[in-house]
PDB file of C-alpha atoms in Angstrom:
ATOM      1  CA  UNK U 264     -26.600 -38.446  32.814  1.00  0.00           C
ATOM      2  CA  UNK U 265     -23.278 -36.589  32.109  1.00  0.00           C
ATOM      3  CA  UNK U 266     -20.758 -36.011  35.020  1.00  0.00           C
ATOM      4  CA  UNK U 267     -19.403 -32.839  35.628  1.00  0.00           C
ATOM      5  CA  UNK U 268     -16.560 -32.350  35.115  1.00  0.00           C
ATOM      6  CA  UNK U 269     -13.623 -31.229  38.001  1.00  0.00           C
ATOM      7  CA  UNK U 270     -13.250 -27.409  38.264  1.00  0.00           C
ATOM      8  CA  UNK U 271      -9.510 -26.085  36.918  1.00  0.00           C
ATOM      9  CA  UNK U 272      -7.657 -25.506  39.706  1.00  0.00           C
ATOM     10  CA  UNK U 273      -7.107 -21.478  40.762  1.00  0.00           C
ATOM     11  CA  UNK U 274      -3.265 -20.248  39.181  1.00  0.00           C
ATOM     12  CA  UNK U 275      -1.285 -19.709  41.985  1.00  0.00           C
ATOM     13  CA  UNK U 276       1.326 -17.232  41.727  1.00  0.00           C
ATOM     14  CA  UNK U 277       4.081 -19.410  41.322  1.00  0.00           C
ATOM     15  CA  UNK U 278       2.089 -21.066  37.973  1.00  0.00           C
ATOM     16  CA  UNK U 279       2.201 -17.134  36.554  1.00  0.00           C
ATOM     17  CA  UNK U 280       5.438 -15.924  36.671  1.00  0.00           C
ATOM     18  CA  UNK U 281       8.886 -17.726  36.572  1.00  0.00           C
ATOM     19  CA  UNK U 282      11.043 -17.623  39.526  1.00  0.00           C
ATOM     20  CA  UNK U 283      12.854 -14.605  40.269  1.00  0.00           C
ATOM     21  CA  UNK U 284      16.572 -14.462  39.166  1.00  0.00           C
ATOM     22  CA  UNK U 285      18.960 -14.610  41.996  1.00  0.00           C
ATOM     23  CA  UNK U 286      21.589 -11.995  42.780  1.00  0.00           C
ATOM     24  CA  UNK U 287      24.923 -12.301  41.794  1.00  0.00           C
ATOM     25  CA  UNK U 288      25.873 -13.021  45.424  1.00  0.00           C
ATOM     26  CA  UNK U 289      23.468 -16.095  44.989  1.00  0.00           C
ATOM     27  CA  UNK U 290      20.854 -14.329  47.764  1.00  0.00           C
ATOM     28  CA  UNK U 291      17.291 -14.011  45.550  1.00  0.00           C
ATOM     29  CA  UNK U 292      15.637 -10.826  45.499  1.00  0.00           C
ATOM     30  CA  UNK U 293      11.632 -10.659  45.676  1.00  0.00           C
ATOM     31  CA  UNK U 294       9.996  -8.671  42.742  1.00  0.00           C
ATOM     32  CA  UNK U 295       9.028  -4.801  43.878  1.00  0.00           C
ATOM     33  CA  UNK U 296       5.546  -5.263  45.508  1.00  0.00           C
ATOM     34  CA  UNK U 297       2.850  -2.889  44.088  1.00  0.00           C
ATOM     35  CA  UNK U 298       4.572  -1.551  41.313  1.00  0.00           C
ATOM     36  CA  UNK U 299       2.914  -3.841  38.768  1.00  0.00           C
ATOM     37  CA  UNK U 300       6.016  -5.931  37.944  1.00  0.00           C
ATOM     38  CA  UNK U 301       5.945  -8.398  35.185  1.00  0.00           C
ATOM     39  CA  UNK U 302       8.988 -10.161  34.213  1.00  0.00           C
ATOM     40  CA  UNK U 303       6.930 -10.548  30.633  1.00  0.00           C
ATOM     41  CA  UNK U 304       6.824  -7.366  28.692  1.00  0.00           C
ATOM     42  CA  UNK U 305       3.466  -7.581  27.096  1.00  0.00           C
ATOM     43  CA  UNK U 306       2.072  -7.305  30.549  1.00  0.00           C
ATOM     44  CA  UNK U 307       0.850  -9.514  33.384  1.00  0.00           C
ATOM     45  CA  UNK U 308      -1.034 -11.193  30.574  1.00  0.00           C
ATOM     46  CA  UNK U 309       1.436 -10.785  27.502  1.00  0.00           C
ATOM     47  CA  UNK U 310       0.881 -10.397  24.045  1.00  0.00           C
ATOM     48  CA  UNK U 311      -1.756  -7.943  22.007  1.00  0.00           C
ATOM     49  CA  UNK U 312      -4.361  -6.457  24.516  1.00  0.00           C
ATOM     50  CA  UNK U 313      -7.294  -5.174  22.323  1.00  0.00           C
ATOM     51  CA  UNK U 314      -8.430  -1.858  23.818  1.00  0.00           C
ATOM     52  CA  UNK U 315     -11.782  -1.700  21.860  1.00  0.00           C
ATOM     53  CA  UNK U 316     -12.311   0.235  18.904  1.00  0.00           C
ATOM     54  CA  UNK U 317     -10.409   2.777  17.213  1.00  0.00           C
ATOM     55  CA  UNK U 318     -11.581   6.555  17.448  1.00  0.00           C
ATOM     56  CA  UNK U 319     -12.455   8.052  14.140  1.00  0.00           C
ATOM     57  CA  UNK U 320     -11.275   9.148  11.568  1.00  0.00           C
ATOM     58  CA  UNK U 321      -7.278   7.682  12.205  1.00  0.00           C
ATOM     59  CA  UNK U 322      -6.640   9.934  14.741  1.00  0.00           C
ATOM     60  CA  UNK U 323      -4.493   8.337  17.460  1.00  0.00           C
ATOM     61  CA  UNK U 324      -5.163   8.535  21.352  1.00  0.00           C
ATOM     62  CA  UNK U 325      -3.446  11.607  22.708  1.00  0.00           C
ATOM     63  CA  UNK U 326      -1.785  12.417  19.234  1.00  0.00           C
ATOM     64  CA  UNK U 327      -2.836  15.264  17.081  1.00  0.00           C
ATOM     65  CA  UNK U 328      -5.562  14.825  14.819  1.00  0.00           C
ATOM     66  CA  UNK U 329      -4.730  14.089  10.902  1.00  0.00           C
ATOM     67  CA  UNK U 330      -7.038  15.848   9.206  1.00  0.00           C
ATOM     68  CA  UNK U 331      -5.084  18.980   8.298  1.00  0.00           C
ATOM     69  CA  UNK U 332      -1.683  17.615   7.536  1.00  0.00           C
ATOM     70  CA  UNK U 333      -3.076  13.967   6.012  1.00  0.00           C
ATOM     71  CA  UNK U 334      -1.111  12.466   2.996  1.00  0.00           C
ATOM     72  CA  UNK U 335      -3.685  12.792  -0.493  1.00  0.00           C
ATOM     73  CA  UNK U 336      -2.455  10.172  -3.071  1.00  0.00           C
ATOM     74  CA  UNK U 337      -0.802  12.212  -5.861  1.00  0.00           C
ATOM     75  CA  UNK U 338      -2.239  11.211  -9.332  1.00  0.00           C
ATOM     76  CA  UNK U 339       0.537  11.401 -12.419  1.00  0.00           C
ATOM     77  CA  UNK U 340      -0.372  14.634 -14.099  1.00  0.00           C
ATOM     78  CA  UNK U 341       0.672  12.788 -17.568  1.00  0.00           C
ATOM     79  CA  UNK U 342      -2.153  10.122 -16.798  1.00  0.00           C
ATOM     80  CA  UNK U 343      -4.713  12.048 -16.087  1.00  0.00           C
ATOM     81  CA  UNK U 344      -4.459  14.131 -19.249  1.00  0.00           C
ATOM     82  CA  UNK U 345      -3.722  11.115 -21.206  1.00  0.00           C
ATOM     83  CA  UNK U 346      -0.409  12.200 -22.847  1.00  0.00           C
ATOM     84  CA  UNK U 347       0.955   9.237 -25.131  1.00  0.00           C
ATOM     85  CA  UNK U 348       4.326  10.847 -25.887  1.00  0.00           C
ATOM     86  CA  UNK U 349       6.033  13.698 -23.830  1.00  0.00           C
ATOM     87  CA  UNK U 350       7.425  16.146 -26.042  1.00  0.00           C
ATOM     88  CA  UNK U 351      10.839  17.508 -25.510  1.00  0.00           C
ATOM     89  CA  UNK U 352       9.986  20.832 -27.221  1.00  0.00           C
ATOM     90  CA  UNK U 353       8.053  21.640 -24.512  1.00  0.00           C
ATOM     91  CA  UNK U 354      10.077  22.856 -22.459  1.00  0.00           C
ATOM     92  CA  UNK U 355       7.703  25.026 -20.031  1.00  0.00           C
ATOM     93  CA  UNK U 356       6.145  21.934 -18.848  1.00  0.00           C
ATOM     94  CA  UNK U 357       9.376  20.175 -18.628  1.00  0.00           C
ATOM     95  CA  UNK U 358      10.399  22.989 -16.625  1.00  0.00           C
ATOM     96  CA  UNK U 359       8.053  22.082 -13.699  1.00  0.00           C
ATOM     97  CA  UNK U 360      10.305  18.984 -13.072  1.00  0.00           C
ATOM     98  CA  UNK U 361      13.643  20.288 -13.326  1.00  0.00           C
ATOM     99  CA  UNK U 362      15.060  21.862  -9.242  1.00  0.00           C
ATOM    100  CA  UNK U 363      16.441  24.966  -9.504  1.00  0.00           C
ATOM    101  CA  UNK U 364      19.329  23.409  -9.068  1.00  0.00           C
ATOM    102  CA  UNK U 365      18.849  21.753 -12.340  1.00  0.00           C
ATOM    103  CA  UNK U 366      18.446  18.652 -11.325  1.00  0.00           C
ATOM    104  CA  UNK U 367      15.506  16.286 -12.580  1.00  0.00           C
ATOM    105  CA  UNK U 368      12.721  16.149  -9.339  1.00  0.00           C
ATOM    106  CA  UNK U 369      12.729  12.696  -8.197  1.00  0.00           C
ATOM    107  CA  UNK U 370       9.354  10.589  -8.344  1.00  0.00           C
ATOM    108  CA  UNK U 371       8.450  10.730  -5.140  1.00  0.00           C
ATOM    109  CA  UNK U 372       8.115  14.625  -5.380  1.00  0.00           C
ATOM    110  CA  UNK U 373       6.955  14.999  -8.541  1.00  0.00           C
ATOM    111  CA  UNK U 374       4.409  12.661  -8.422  1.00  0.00           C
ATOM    112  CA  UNK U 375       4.529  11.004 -11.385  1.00  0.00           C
ATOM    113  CA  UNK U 376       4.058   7.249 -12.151  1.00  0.00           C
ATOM    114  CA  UNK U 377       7.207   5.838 -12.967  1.00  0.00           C
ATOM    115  CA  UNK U 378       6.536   5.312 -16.898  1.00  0.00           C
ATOM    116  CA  UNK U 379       5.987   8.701 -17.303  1.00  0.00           C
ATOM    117  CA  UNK U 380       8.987   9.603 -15.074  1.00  0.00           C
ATOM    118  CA  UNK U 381      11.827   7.798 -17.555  1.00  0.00           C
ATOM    119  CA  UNK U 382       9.636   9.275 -20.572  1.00  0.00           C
ATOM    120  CA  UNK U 383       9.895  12.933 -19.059  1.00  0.00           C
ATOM    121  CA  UNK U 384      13.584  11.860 -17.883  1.00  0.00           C
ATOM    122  CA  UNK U 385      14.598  11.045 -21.513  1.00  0.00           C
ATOM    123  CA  UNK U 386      12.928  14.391 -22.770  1.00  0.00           C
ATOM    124  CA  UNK U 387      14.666  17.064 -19.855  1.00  0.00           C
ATOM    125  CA  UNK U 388      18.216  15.321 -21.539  1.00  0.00           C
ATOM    126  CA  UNK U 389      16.994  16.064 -25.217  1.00  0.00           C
ATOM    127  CA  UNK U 390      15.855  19.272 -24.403  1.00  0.00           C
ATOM    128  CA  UNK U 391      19.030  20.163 -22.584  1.00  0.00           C
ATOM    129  CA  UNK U 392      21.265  18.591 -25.025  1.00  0.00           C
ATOM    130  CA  UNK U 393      19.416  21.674 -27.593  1.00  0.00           C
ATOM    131  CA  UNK U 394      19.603  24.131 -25.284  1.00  0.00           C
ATOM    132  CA  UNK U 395      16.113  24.212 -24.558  1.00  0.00           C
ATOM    133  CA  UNK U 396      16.653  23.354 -21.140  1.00  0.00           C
ATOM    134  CA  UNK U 397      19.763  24.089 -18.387  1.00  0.00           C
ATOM    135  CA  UNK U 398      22.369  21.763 -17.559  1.00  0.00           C
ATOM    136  CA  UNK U 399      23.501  23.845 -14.787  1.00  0.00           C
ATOM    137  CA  UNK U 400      21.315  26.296 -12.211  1.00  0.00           C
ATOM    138  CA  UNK U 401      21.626  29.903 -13.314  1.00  0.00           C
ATOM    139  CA  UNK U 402      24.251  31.822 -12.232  1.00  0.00           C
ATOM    140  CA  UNK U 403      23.058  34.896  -9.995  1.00  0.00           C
ATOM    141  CA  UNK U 404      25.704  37.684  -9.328  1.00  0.00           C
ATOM    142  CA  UNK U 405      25.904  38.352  -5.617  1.00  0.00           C
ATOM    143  CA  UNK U 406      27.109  42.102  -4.167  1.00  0.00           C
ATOM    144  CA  UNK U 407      30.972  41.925  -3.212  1.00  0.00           C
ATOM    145  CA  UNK U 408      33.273  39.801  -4.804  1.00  0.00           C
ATOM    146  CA  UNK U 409      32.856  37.411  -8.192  1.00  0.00           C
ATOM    147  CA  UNK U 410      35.208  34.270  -8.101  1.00  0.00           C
TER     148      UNK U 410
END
């Protein structure tokens, strides 16, 4: 016949939380009563606190929902229509990555993967360097005075 064994004995308040730091007059102050003080930041009990499961569909508790604004993955445009080479005499759809500032659209807007990117990157220069293409955004005349 097994023994049972002694019951843990009840934390005491003193076991929980260090002692209070004492004022710089060396009197101690007592922690605010009733305000739910913890000198731990997680917490009376610390750490990660699982609140149960999360709602649906990533929306966050008293945030707005994503499902109108949610980031699609972007697909390269060259990959999906299996281009091998991109051809610098086609301009038009070169034309779609270039600002209108004339400046080559960065991955991360144009959505293409980044093989394709240097391809298309080498192809806006040769079609620039024949004229195909603008170095520089076109000039528009503005009402008043040209300088």
């Amino acid at each position: 016949m097994t023994t049972p064994s002694p019951a843990p004995a009840p934390a005491t308040p003193s076991t929980l939380a260090p002692a209070p730091a004492s004022a710089p007059d060396g009197q101690s102050r007592p922690a605010p009563s009733g305000t739910g003080y913890s000198p731990r930041p997680g917490g009376p009990q610390g750490g990660y606190q699982n609140r149960g499961p999360r709602p649906a569909g990533g929306a966050r508790p008293g945030g707005r929902p994503r499902g109108r604004y949610a980031p699609r993955r972007r697909v390269c445009s060259f990959c999906v229509e299996h281009v091998k080479d991109i051809d610098y005499k086609d301009y038009e759809r070169l034309r779609r990555f270039v600002s209108d500032r004339a400046k080559i659209e960065p991955r991360r807007k144009s959505g293409v993967c980044a093989k394709h990117q240097r391809a298309m990157s080498n192809a806006i220069k040769r079609a620039r360097h024949l004229a195909l293409l603008p170095f520089v955004p076109v000039q528009t005349i503005r009402s008043g005075i040209r300088r």
